[in-house]
Coordinates of N, CA, C and O in Angstrom, one line a residue:
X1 N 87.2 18.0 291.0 CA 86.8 17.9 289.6 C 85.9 16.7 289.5 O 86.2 15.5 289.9
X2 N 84.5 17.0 288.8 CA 84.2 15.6 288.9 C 83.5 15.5 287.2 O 83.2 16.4 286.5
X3 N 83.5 14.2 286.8 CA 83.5 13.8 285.5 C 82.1 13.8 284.9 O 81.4 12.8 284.8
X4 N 81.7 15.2 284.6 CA 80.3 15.1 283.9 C 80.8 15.5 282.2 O 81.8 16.0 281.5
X5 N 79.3 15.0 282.0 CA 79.4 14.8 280.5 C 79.4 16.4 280.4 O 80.3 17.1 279.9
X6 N 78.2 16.9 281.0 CA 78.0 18.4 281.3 C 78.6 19.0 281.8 O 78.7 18.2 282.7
X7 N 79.4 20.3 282.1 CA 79.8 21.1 283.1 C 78.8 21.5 283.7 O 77.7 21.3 283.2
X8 N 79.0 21.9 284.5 CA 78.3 22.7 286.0 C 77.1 24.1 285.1 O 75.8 24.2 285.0
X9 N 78.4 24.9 284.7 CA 78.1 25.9 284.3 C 77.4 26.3 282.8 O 77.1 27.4 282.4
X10 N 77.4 25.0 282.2 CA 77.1 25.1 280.7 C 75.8 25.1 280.3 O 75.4 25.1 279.1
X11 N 74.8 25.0 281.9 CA 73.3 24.2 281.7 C 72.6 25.6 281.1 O 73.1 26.5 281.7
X12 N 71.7 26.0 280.2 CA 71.3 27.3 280.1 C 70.5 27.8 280.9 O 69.6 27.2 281.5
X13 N 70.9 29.2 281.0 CA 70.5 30.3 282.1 C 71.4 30.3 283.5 O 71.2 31.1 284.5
X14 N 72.4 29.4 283.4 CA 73.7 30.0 284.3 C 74.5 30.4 283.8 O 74.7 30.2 282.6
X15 N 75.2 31.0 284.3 CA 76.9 31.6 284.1 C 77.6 30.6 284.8 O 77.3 30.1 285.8
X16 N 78.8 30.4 284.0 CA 80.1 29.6 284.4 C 80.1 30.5 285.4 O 79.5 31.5 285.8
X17 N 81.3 29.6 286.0 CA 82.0 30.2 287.7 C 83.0 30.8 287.7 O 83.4 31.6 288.6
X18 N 83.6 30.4 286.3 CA 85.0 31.3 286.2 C 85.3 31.8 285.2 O 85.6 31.0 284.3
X19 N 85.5 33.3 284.8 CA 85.3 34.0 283.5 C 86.6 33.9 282.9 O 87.6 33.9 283.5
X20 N 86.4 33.6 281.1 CA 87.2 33.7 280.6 C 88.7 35.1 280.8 O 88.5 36.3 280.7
X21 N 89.7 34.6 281.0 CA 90.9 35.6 281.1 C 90.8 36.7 279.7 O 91.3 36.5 278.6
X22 N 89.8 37.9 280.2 CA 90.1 38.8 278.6 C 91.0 39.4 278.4 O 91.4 39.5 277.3
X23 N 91.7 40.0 279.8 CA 92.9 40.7 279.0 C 94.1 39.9 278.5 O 95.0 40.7 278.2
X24 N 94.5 38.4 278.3 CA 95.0 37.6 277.1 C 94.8 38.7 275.9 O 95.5 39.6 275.4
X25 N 93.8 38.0 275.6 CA 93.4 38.6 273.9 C 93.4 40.0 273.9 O 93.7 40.5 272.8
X26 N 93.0 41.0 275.0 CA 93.2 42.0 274.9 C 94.8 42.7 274.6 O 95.1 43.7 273.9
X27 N 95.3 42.0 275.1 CA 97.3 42.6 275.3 C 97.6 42.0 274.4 O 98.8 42.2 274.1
X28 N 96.9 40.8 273.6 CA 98.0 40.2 272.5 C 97.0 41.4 270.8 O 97.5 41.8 269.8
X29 N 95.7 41.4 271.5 CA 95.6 42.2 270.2 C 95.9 43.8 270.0 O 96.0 44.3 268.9
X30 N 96.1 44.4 271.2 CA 96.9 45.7 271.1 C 98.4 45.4 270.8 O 99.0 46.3 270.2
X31 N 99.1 44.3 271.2 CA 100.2 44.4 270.2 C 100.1 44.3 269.1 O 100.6 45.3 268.6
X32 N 99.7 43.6 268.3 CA 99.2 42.7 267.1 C 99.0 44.2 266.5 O 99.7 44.3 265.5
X33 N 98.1 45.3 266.8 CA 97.8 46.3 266.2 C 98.7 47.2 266.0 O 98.8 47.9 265.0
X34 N 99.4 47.2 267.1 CA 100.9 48.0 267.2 C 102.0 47.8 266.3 O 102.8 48.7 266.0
X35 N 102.0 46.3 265.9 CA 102.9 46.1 264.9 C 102.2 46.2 263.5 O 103.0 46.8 262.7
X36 N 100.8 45.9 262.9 CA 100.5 46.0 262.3 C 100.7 47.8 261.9 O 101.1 48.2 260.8
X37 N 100.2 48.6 263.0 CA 100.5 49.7 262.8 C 101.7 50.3 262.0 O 101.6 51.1 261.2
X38 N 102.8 49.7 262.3 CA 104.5 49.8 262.3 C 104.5 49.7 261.2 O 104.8 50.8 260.6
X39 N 104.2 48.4 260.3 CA 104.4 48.1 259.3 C 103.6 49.2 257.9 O 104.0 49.3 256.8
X40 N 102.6 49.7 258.5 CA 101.5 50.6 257.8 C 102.5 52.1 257.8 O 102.9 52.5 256.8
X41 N 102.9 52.6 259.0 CA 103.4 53.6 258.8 C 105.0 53.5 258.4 O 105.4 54.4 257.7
X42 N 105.8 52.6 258.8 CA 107.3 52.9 258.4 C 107.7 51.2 257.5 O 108.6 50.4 257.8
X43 N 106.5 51.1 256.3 CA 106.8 49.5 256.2 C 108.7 48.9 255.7 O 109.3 48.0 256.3
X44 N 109.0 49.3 255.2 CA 110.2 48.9 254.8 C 111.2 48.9 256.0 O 111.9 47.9 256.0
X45 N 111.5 49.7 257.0 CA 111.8 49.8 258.7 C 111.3 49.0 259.4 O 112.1 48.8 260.4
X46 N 110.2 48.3 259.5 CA 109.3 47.7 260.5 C 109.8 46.2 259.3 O 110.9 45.7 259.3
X47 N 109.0 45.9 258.8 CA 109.6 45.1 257.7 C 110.5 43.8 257.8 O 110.3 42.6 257.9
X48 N 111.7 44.6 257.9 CA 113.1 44.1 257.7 C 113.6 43.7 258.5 O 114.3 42.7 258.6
X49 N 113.1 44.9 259.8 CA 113.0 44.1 261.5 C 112.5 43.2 261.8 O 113.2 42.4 262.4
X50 N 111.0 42.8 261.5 CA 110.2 41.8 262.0 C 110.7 40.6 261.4 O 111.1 39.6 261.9
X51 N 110.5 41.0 259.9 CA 111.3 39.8 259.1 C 112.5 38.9 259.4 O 112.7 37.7 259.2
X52 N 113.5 40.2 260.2 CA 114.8 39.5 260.5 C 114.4 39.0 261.5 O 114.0 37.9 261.4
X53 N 114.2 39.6 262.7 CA 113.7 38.8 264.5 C 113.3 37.7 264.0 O 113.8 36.6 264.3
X54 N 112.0 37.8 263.0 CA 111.3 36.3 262.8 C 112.3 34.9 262.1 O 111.9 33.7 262.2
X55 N 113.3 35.2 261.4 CA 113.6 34.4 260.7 C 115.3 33.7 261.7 O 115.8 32.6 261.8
X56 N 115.7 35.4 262.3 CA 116.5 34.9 263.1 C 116.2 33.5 264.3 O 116.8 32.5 264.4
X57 N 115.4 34.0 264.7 CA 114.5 33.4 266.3 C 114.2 32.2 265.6 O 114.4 31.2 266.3
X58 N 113.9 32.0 264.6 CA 113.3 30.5 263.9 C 115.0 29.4 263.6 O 115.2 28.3 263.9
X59 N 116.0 30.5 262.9 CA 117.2 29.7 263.1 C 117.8 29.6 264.3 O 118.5 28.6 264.1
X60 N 117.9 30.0 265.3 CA 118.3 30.2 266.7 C 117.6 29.0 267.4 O 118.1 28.3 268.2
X61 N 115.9 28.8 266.8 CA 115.6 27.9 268.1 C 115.6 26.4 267.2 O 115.3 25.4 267.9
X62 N 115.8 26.2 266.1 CA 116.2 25.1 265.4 C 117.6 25.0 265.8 O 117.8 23.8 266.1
X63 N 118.5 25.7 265.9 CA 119.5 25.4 266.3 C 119.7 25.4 267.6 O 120.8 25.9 267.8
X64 N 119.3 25.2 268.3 CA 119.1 24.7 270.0 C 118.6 23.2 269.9 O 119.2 22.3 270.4
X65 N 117.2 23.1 269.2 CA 116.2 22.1 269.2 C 117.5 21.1 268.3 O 117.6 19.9 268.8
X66 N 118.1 21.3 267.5 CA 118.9 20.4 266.6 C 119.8 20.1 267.7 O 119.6 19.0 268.2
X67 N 121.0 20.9 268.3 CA 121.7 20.7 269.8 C 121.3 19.3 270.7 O 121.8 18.3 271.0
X68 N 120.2 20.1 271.0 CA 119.3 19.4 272.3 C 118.9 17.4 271.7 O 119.1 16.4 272.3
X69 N 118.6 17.5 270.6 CA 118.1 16.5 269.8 C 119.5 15.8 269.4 O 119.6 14.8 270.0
X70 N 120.5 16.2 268.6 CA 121.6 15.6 268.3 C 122.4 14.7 269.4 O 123.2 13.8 269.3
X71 N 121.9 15.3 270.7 CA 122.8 14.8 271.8 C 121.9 13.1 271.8 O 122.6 12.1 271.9
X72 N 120.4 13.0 271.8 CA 119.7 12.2 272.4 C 119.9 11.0 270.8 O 119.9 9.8 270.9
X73 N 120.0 11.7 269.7 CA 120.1 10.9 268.7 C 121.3 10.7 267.8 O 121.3 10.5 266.6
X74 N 122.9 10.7 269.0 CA 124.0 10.7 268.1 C 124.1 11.6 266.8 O 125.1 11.1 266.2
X75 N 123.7 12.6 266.2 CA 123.7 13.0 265.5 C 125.3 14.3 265.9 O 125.5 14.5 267.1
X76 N 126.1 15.1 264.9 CA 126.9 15.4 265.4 C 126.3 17.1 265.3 O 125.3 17.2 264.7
X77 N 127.0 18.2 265.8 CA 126.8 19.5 266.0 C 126.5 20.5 265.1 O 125.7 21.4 265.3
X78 N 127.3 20.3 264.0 CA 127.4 20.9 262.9 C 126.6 21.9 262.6 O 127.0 23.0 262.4
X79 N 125.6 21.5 262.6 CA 123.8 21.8 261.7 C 123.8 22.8 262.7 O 123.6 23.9 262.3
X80 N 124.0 22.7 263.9 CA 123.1 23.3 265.2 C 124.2 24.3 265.3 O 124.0 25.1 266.2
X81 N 124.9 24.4 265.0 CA 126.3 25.5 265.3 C 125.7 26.2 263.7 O 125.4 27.3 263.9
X82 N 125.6 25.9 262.8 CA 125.6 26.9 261.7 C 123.9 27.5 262.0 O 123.6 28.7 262.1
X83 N 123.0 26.7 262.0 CA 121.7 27.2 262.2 C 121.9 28.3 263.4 O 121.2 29.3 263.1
X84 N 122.5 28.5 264.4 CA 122.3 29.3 265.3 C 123.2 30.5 264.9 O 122.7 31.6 265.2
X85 N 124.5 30.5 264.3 CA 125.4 31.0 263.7 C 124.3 32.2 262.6 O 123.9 33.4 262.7
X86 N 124.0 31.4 261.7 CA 122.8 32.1 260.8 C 122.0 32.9 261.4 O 121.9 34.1 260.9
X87 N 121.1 32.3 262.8 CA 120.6 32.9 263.4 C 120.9 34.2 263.9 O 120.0 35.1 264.1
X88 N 122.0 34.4 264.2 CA 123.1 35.7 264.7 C 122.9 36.4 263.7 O 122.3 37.5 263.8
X89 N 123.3 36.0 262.5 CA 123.6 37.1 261.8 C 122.3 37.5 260.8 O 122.3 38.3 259.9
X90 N 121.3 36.6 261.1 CA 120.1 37.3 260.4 C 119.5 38.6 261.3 O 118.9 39.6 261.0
X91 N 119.8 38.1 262.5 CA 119.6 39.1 263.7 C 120.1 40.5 263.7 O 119.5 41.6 263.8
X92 N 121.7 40.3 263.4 CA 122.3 41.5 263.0 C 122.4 42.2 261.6 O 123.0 43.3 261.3
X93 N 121.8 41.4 261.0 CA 121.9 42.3 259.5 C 120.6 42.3 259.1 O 120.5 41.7 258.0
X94 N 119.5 42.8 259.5 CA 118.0 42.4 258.9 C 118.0 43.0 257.3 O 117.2 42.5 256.5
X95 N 119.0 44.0 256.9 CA 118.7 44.4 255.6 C 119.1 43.2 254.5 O 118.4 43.0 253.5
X96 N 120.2 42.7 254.9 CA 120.8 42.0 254.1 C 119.6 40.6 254.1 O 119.1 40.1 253.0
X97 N 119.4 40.1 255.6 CA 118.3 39.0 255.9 C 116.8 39.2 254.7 O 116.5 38.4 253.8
X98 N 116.4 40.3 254.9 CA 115.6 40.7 253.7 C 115.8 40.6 252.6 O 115.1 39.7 252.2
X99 N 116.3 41.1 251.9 CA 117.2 41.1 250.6 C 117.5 40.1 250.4 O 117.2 39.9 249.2
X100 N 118.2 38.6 251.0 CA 117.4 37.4 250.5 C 116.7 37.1 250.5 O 116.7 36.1 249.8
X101 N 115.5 37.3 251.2 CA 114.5 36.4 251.3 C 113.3 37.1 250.1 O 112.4 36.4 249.5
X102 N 113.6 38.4 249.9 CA 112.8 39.0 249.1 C 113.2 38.4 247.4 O 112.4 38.2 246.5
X103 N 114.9 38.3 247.5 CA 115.6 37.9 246.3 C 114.8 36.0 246.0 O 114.2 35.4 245.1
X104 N 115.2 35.5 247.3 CA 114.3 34.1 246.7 C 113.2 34.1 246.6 O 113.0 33.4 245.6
X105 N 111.9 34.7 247.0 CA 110.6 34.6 247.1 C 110.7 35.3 245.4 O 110.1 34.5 244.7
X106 N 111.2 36.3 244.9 CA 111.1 36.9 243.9 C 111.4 35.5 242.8 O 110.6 35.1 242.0
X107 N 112.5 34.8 243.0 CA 113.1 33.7 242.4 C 112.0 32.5 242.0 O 111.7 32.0 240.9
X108 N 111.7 32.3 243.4 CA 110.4 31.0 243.7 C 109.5 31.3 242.5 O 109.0 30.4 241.8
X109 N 109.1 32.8 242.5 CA 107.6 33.3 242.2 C 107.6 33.0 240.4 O 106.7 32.4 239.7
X110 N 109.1 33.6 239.8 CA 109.6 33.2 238.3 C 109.5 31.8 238.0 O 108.8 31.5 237.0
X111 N 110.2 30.5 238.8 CA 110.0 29.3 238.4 C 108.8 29.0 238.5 O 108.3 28.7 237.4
X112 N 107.4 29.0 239.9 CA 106.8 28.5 239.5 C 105.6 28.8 238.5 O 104.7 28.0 238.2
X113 N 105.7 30.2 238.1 CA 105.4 30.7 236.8 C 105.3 30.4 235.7 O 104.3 30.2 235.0
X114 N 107.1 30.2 235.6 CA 107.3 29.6 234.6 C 106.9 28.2 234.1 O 106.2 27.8 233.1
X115 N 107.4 27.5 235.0 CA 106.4 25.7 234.9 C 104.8 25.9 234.4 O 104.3 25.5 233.4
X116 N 104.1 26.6 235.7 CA 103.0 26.7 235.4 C 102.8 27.2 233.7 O 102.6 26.3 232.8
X117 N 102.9 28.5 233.5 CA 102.8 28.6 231.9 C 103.1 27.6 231.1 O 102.3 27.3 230.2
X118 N 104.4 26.8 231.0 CA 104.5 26.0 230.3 C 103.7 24.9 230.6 O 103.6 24.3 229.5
X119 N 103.0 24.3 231.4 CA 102.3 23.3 231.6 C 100.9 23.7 230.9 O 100.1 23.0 230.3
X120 N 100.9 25.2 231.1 CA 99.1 25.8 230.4 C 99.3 25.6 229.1 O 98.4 25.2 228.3
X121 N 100.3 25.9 228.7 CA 100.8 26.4 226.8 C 100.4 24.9 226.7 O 99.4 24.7 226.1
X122 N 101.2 23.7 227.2 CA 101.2 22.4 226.7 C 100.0 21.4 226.4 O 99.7 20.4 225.7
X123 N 99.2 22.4 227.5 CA 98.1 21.8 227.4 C 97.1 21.8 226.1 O 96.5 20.8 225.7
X124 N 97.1 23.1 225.5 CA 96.0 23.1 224.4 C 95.2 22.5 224.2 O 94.9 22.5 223.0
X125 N 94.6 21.8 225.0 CA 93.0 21.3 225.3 C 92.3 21.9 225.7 O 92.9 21.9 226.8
X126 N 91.2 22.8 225.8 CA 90.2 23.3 226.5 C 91.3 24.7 227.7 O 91.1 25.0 228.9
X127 N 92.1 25.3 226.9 CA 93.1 26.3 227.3 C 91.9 27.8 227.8 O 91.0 28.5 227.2
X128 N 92.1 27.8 228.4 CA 91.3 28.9 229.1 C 92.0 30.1 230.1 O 92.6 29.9 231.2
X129 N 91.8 30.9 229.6 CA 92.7 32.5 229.8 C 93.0 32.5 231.0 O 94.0 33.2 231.1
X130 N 92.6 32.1 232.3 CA 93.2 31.9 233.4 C 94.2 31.2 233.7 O 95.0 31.2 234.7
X131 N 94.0 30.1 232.6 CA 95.6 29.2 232.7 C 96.9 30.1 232.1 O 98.0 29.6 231.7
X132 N 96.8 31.0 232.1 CA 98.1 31.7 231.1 C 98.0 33.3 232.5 O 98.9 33.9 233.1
X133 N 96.3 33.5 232.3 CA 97.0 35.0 232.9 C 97.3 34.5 234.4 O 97.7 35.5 234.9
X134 N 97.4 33.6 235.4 CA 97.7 33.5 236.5 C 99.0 33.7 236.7 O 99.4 34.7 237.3
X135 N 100.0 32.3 235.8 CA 101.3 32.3 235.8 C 101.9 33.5 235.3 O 102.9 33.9 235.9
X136 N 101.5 34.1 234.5 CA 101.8 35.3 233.6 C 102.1 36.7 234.7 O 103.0 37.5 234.8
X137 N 101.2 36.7 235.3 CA 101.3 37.6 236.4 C 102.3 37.2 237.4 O 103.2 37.9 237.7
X138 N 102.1 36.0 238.0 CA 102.8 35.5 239.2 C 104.4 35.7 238.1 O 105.4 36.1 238.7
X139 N 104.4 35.4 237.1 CA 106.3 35.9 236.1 C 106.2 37.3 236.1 O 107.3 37.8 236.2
X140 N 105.1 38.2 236.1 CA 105.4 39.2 235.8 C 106.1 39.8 237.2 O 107.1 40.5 237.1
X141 N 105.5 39.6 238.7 CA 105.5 40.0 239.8 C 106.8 39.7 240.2 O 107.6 40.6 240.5
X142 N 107.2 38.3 240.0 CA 108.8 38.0 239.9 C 109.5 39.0 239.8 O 109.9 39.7 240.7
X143 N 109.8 39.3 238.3 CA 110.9 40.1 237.7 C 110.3 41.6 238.0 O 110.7 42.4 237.2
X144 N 109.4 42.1 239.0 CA 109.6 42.9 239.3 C 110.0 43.3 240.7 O 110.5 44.3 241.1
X145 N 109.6 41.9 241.6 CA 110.0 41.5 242.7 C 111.7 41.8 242.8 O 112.2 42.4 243.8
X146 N 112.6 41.0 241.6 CA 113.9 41.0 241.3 C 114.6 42.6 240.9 O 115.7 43.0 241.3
X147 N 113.3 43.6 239.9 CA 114.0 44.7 239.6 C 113.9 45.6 241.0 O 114.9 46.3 241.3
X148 N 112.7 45.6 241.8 CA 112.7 46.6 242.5 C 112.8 45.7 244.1 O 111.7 46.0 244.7
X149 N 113.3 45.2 244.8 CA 113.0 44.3 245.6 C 112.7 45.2 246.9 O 112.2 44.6 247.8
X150 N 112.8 46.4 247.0 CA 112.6 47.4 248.5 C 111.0 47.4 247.9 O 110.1 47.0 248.7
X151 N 110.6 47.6 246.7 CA 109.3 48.0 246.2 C 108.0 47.2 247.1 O 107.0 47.5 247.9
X152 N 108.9 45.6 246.3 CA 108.0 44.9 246.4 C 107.8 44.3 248.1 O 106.8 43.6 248.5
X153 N 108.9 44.7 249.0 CA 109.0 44.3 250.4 C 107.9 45.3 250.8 O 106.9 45.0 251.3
X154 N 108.2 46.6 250.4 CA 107.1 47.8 250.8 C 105.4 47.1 250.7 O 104.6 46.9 251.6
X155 N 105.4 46.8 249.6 CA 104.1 46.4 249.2 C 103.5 45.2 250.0 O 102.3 45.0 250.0
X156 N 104.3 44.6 250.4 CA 104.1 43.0 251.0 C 103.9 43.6 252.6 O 103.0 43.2 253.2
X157 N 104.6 44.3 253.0 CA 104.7 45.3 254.0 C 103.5 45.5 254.8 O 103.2 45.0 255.8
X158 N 102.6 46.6 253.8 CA 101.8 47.2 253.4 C 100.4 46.1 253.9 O 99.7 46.3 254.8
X159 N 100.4 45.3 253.1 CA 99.5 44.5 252.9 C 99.2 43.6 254.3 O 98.2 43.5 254.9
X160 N 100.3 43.0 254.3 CA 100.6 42.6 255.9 C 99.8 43.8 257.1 O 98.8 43.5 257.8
X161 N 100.5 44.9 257.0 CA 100.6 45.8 258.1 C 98.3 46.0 258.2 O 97.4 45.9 258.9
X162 N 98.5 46.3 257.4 CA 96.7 46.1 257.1 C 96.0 45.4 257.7 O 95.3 45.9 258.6
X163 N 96.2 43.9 257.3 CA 95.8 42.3 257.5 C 95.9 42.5 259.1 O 94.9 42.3 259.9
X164 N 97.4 42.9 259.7 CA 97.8 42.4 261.0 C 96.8 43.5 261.8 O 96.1 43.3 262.7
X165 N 96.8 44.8 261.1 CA 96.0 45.7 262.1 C 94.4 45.1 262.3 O 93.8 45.2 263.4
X166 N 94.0 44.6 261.3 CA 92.2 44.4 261.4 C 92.5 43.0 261.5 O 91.8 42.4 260.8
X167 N 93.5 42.1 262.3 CA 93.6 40.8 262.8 C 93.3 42.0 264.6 O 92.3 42.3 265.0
X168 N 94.4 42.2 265.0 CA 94.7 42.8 266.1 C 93.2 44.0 267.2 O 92.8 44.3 268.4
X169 N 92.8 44.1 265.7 CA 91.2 45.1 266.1 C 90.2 44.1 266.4 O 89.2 44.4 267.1
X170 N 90.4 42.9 265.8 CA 89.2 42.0 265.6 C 89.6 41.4 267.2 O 88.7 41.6 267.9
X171 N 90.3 41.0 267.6 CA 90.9 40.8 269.0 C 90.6 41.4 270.0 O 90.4 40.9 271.1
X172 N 90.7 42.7 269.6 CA 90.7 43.7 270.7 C 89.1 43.2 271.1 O 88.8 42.6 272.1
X173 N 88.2 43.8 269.9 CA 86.6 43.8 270.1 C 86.4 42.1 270.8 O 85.6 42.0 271.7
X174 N 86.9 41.5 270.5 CA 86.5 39.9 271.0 C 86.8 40.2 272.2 O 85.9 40.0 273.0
X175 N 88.4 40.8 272.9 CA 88.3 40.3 274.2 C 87.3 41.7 275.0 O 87.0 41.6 276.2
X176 N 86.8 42.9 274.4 CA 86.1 43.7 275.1 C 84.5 43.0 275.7 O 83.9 42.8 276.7
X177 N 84.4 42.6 274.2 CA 83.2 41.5 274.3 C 83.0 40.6 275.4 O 82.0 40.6 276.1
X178 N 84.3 39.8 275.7 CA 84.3 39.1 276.7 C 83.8 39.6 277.9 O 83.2 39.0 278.7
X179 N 84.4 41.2 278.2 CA 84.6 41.6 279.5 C 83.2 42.1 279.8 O 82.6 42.1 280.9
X180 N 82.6 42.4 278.7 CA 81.1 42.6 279.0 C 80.3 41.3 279.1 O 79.2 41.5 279.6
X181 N 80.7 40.1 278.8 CA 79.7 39.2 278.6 C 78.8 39.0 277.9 O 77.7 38.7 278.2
X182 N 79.3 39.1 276.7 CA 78.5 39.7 275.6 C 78.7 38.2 274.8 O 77.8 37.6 274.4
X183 N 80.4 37.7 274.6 CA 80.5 36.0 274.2 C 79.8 35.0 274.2 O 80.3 33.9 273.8

């Protein structure tokens, strides 16, 4: 290795020596597409699953990392036995796992709504229709988040499953790109 400002390979009209790894980005964006797909065709199934794995795996590995950490900073077990505990059972119950998170997110979306509107109403200075229809919406989406909560998981679903497919495509084409040397 030696310490240039320049690489070797970066001078123009050479090619580096060692090609970027495409099938990385290729195999993470055919998954990426595959889930996205999932979500497009069976969203409320795919959903609930992904949702739970992800929220599980995030309590499971905080509760290891709290474990591992509690030992080095006296701190006592507790946290890390219920976080991992949680973790289990967000794992095994994804419907229920959903169903809160859809129930708080619905919750979240009414308070900060509501603040907001009342902060627009209060203002009556130079009040302008976006300060009322934003919150107004974001309250309306709430209580419908709260009436229909499979609805709005579908929808969120949906939207995702979309986003993740034409993340996963845009991937795919980058690492094809690569393999041509087209980058």
């Amino acid at each position: 290795m030696s310490w240039e400002l320049i690489p070797e390979g970066s001078q123009p009209g050479r090619r580096p020596s060692r090609n970027f790894p495409w099938g990385v980005p290729l195999a993470v964006g055919i998954v990426t597409v595959l889930i996205g797909m999932s979500l497009l065709i069976w969203p409320f199934f795919a959903a609930s699953r992904i949702l739970a794995f992800l929220i599980g795996a995030a309590l499971i590995g905080n509760g290891i990392a709290t474990l591992v950490g509690s030992r080095a900073r006296g701190f006592g077990t507790p946290a890390a036995i219920l976080f991992i505990v949680l973790g289990v059972v967000a794992l095994a119950f994804p419907e229920l796992t959903v169903s809160m998170l859809v129930g708080f997110v619905a919750a979240m979306m009414l308070f900060v709504g509501t603040i907001w509107l009342a902060i627009a109403i209060r203002m009556r200075q130079a009040l302008h229709w976006v300060f009322i229809a934003i919150p107004a919406v974001l309250v309306a989406l709430g209580i419908a988040a709260l009436i229909w909560p499979s609805l709005a998981l579908i929808l969120a679903a949906f939207a995702a499953g979309l986003l993740t497919t034409l993340i996963g495509g845009s991937l795919i084409w980058a690492a094809l790109a690569l393999r041509r040397g087209n980058a």
